PDB file of C-alpha atoms and ligand atoms in Angstrom:
ATOM      1  CA  MET A 957      -0.448   0.318  -0.117  1.00  0.00           C
ATOM      2  CA  GLY A 958       3.288   2.234   0.283  1.00  0.00           C
ATOM      3  CA  GLU A 959       3.728   2.651  -3.274  1.00  0.00           C
ATOM      4  CA  CYS A 960      -0.293   2.893  -3.698  1.00  0.00           C
ATOM      5  CA  ILE A 961      -0.609   6.301  -6.269  1.00  0.00           C
ATOM      6  CA  PHE A 962      -4.037   7.264  -4.521  1.00  0.00           C
ATOM      7  CA  CYS A 963      -2.531   6.453  -1.081  1.00  0.00           C
ATOM      8  CA  ARG A 964       0.527   9.027  -0.939  1.00  0.00           C
ATOM      9  CA  ILE A 965      -2.646  11.347  -2.866  1.00  0.00           C
ATOM     10  CA  VAL A 966      -4.635  10.589   0.541  1.00  0.00           C
ATOM     11  CA  SER A 967      -1.633  11.556   2.560  1.00  0.00           C
ATOM     12  CA  GLY A 968      -0.968  14.370   0.906  1.00  0.00           C
ATOM     13  CA  GLU A 969       3.106  13.688   0.151  1.00  0.00           C
ATOM     14  CA  ILE A 970       1.589  13.736  -3.977  1.00  0.00           C
ATOM     15  CA  PRO A 971      -0.107  17.019  -4.216  1.00  0.00           C
ATOM     16  CA  ALA A 972      -3.508  16.820  -6.535  1.00  0.00           C
ATOM     17  CA  LYS A 973      -5.963  19.360  -7.280  1.00  0.00           C
ATOM     18  CA  LYS A 974      -8.545  18.887  -4.261  1.00  0.00           C
ATOM     19  CA  ILE A 975     -12.405  19.010  -4.858  1.00  0.00           C
ATOM     20  CA  TYR A 976     -13.637  17.881  -1.995  1.00  0.00           C
ATOM     21  CA  GLU A 977     -12.439  15.353   1.280  1.00  0.00           C
ATOM     22  CA  ASP A 978     -14.122  14.331   4.448  1.00  0.00           C
ATOM     23  CA  ASP A 979     -13.704  11.720   6.512  1.00  0.00           C
ATOM     24  CA  LEU A 980     -14.425   9.480   4.238  1.00  0.00           C
ATOM     25  CA  VAL A 981     -13.878  10.731   0.133  1.00  0.00           C
ATOM     26  CA  LEU A 982     -11.610  12.064  -1.501  1.00  0.00           C
ATOM     27  CA  ALA A 983     -11.861  14.028  -4.485  1.00  0.00           C
ATOM     28  CA  PHE A 984      -9.528  15.049  -6.793  1.00  0.00           C
ATOM     29  CA  HIS A 985      -8.917  16.719 -10.387  1.00  0.00           C
ATOM     30  CA  ASP A 986      -7.529  13.945 -13.201  1.00  0.00           C
ATOM     31  CA  ILE A 987      -3.760  14.383 -14.150  1.00  0.00           C
ATOM     32  CA  ASN A 988      -4.828  13.509 -17.363  1.00  0.00           C
ATOM     33  CA  PRO A 989      -8.937  14.852 -18.157  1.00  0.00           C
ATOM     34  CA  VAL A 990     -10.806  12.944 -21.253  1.00  0.00           C
ATOM     35  CA  ALA A 991     -13.569  15.936 -20.845  1.00  0.00           C
ATOM     36  CA  PRO A 992     -13.398  19.803 -19.762  1.00  0.00           C
ATOM     37  CA  VAL A 993     -15.276  17.604 -16.502  1.00  0.00           C
ATOM     38  CA  HIS A 994     -13.243  14.569 -15.277  1.00  0.00           C
ATOM     39  CA  PHE A 995     -12.985  14.195 -12.360  1.00  0.00           C
ATOM     40  CA  LEU A 996     -12.386  11.332  -9.717  1.00  0.00           C
ATOM     41  CA  VAL A 997     -13.911  10.033  -5.738  1.00  0.00           C
ATOM     42  CA  ILE A 998     -12.316   7.476  -3.811  1.00  0.00           C
ATOM     43  CA  PRO A 999     -12.303   6.078  -0.635  1.00  0.00           C
ATOM     44  CA  LYS A1000      -9.421   7.694   1.700  1.00  0.00           C
ATOM     45  CA  ALA A1001      -9.151   3.691   3.166  1.00  0.00           C
ATOM     46  CA  HIS A1002      -6.808   1.464   0.405  1.00  0.00           C
ATOM     47  CA  VAL A1003      -9.751  -0.472  -1.214  1.00  0.00           C
ATOM     48  CA  ALA A1004      -7.723  -2.234  -4.655  1.00  0.00           C
ATOM     49  CA  SER A1005     -11.134  -2.368  -6.824  1.00  0.00           C
ATOM     50  CA  MET A1006     -14.206  -2.835  -6.739  1.00  0.00           C
ATOM     51  CA  ALA A1007     -14.038  -6.348  -6.915  1.00  0.00           C
ATOM     52  CA  GLU A1008     -12.851  -6.535  -3.154  1.00  0.00           C
ATOM     53  CA  LEU A1009     -16.009  -4.994  -2.233  1.00  0.00           C
ATOM     54  CA  ASN A1010     -18.014  -6.183   0.605  1.00  0.00           C
ATOM     55  CA  ALA A1011     -20.582  -5.311   3.278  1.00  0.00           C
ATOM     56  CA  GLU A1012     -17.913  -3.110   5.759  1.00  0.00           C
ATOM     57  CA  HIS A1013     -18.393  -0.568   2.485  1.00  0.00           C
ATOM     58  CA  GLU A1014     -20.967   0.220   2.150  1.00  0.00           C
ATOM     59  CA  ALA A1015     -21.456   3.810   4.145  1.00  0.00           C
ATOM     60  CA  VAL A1016     -17.399   4.247   1.872  1.00  0.00           C
ATOM     61  CA  MET A1017     -19.217   3.679  -0.647  1.00  0.00           C
ATOM     62  CA  GLY A1018     -22.542   5.526  -0.644  1.00  0.00           C
ATOM     63  CA  ARG A1019     -20.806   8.601   0.467  1.00  0.00           C
ATOM     64  CA  VAL A1020     -18.504   7.876  -2.759  1.00  0.00           C
ATOM     65  CA  MET A1021     -22.140   8.888  -5.199  1.00  0.00           C
ATOM     66  CA  THR A1022     -23.251  11.275  -2.937  1.00  0.00           C
ATOM     67  CA  VAL A1023     -20.625  13.312  -3.914  1.00  0.00           C
ATOM     68  CA  ALA A1024     -19.899  12.629  -7.197  1.00  0.00           C
ATOM     69  CA  ALA A1025     -23.241  13.382  -7.660  1.00  0.00           C
ATOM     70  CA  ARG A1026     -23.305  16.488  -5.856  1.00  0.00           C
ATOM     71  CA  LEU A1027     -19.654  17.608  -7.528  1.00  0.00           C
ATOM     72  CA  ALA A1028     -20.803  17.091 -10.673  1.00  0.00           C
ATOM     73  CA  ARG A1029     -23.495  19.609 -10.264  1.00  0.00           C
ATOM     74  CA  GLU A1030     -20.828  21.579  -8.706  1.00  0.00           C
ATOM     75  CA  GLN A1031     -18.685  21.830 -11.483  1.00  0.00           C
ATOM     76  CA  GLY A1032     -21.079  22.018 -13.747  1.00  0.00           C
ATOM     77  CA  ALA A1033     -22.437  18.867 -15.731  1.00  0.00           C
ATOM     78  CA  THR A1034     -25.530  19.863 -15.866  1.00  0.00           C
ATOM     79  CA  ASP A1035     -27.575  18.000 -17.522  1.00  0.00           C
ATOM     80  CA  GLY A1036     -25.791  14.684 -17.461  1.00  0.00           C
ATOM     81  CA  PHE A1037     -22.135  12.675 -16.723  1.00  0.00           C
ATOM     82  CA  ARG A1038     -21.045   9.716 -17.004  1.00  0.00           C
ATOM     83  CA  THR A1039     -19.698   7.787 -14.287  1.00  0.00           C
ATOM     84  CA  ILE A1040     -16.909   5.048 -15.021  1.00  0.00           C
ATOM     85  CA  ILE A1041     -15.086   2.321 -12.818  1.00  0.00           C
ATOM     86  CA  ASN A1042     -13.014   0.423 -14.916  1.00  0.00           C
ATOM     87  CA  THR A1043     -11.458  -2.875 -12.718  1.00  0.00           C
ATOM     88  CA  GLY A1044      -9.047  -5.333 -13.163  1.00  0.00           C
ATOM     89  CA  ARG A1045      -6.780  -6.756 -16.176  1.00  0.00           C
ATOM     90  CA  VAL A1046     -10.812  -7.089 -18.004  1.00  0.00           C
ATOM     91  CA  GLY A1047     -12.067  -3.884 -17.029  1.00  0.00           C
ATOM     92  CA  ARG A1048      -8.025  -2.397 -17.988  1.00  0.00           C
ATOM     93  CA  GLN A1049      -8.005  -1.277 -14.692  1.00  0.00           C
ATOM     94  CA  GLU A1050      -4.718   1.519 -14.469  1.00  0.00           C
ATOM     95  CA  VAL A1051      -4.819   2.424 -10.585  1.00  0.00           C
ATOM     96  CA  TYR A1052      -5.509  -0.220  -7.770  1.00  0.00           C
ATOM     97  CA  HIS A1053      -6.802   2.162  -5.075  1.00  0.00           C
ATOM     98  CA  LEU A1054     -10.960   2.123  -6.427  1.00  0.00           C
ATOM     99  CA  HIS A1055     -12.252   5.110  -7.882  1.00  0.00           C
ATOM    100  CA  VAL A1056     -15.018   6.138  -9.582  1.00  0.00           C
ATOM    101  CA  HIS A1057     -14.619   8.300 -12.301  1.00  0.00           C
ATOM    102  CA  VAL A1058     -16.867  11.754 -13.311  1.00  0.00           C
ATOM    103  CA  ILE A1059     -16.493  12.483 -16.652  1.00  0.00           C
ATOM    104  CA  GLY A1060     -18.637  15.062 -17.958  1.00  0.00           C
ATOM    105  CA  GLY A1061     -18.636  18.625 -19.923  1.00  0.00           C
ATOM    106  CA  PRO A1062     -21.212  21.254 -21.794  1.00  0.00           C
ATOM    107  CA  ASP A1063     -21.056  18.291 -25.016  1.00  0.00           C
ATOM    108  CA  VAL A1064     -22.948  14.884 -25.089  1.00  0.00           C
ATOM    109  CA  LEU A1065     -20.667  12.337 -24.795  1.00  0.00           C
ATOM    110  CA  PRO A1066     -19.781   9.671 -27.120  1.00  0.00           C
ATOM    111  CA  ALA A1067     -21.381   6.114 -27.178  1.00  0.00           C
ATOM    112  CA  MET A1068     -20.707   4.200 -23.678  1.00  0.00           C
ATOM    113  CA  LEU A1069     -19.034   1.326 -25.948  1.00  0.00           C
ATOM    114  CA  LYS A1070     -17.942   0.085 -29.398  1.00  0.00           C
ATOM    115  CA  ARG A1071     -20.334  -2.380 -30.289  1.00  0.00           C
TER     116      ARG A1071
HETATM  117  P1  5GP B1359      -8.005   4.048 -14.773  1.00  0.00           P
HETATM  118  O1  5GP B1359      -7.513   3.248 -15.709  1.00  0.00           O
HETATM  119  O2  5GP B1359      -7.200   3.061 -13.486  1.00  0.00           O
HETATM  120  O3  5GP B1359      -9.607   3.490 -14.178  1.00  0.00           O
HETATM  121  O4  5GP B1359      -7.717   5.357 -14.089  1.00  0.00           O
HETATM  122  C1  5GP B1359      -6.776   5.896 -13.730  1.00  0.00           C
HETATM  123  C2  5GP B1359      -6.809   7.390 -13.809  1.00  0.00           C
HETATM  124  O5  5GP B1359      -6.235   7.930 -13.371  1.00  0.00           O
HETATM  125  C3  5GP B1359      -6.724   7.749 -14.942  1.00  0.00           C
HETATM  126  O6  5GP B1359      -7.319   8.772 -15.850  1.00  0.00           O
HETATM  127  C4  5GP B1359      -5.210   8.776 -14.949  1.00  0.00           C
HETATM  128  O7  5GP B1359      -5.369  10.018 -15.907  1.00  0.00           O
HETATM  129  C5  5GP B1359      -5.357   9.271 -13.368  1.00  0.00           C
HETATM  130  N1  5GP B1359      -4.130   9.636 -12.347  1.00  0.00           N
HETATM  131  C6  5GP B1359      -3.535   8.459 -12.357  1.00  0.00           C
HETATM  132  N2  5GP B1359      -1.788   9.107 -11.389  1.00  0.00           N
HETATM  133  C7  5GP B1359      -2.499  10.348 -11.254  1.00  0.00           C
HETATM  134  C8  5GP B1359      -2.234  10.995 -10.239  1.00  0.00           C
HETATM  135  O8  5GP B1359      -1.102  10.731  -9.989  1.00  0.00           O
HETATM  136  N3  5GP B1359      -2.208  12.332 -10.180  1.00  0.00           N
HETATM  137  C9  5GP B1359      -4.345  12.583 -10.993  1.00  0.00           C
HETATM  138  N4  5GP B1359      -4.594  13.317 -10.755  1.00  0.00           N
HETATM  139  N5  5GP B1359      -4.762  11.485 -11.559  1.00  0.00           N
HETATM  140  C10 5GP B1359      -4.034  10.232 -11.291  1.00  0.00           C
HETATM  141 ZN1   ZN B1360      -4.488   3.057  -2.154  1.00  0.00          ZN
END
């Protein structure tokens, strides 16, 4: 966990453009945004991926989702947005600390996946 990049952002060891933080979650702008609005919401406590979730995470994941919705609005995504959680090899997860992407902006996003 010592080398987990998002844990290091939580601890302040690595800088990030933080948007919001409370006892359970942290939100910060993605370093490589794919749309005008692109931020990440993470549980502060390390969870490697969505595949590791269990009943003990219900409170923190509830907080992650409600914070994501409020911040999407506050960041200007008032006409919709997309949330993405990439999980594991098949989901092409790159950072193994669970994070919800919130992606939006003025324009309609491309189709979710190509058939
Ligand atoms: P994943 O593919 O794991 O769902 O996405 C990881 C995301 O984290 C990517 O969109 C990437 O740009 C972002 N990211 C990776 N390293 C950093 C970092 O050090 N700081 C910030 N703010 N975002 C990061
Ligand atoms: Zn971590």
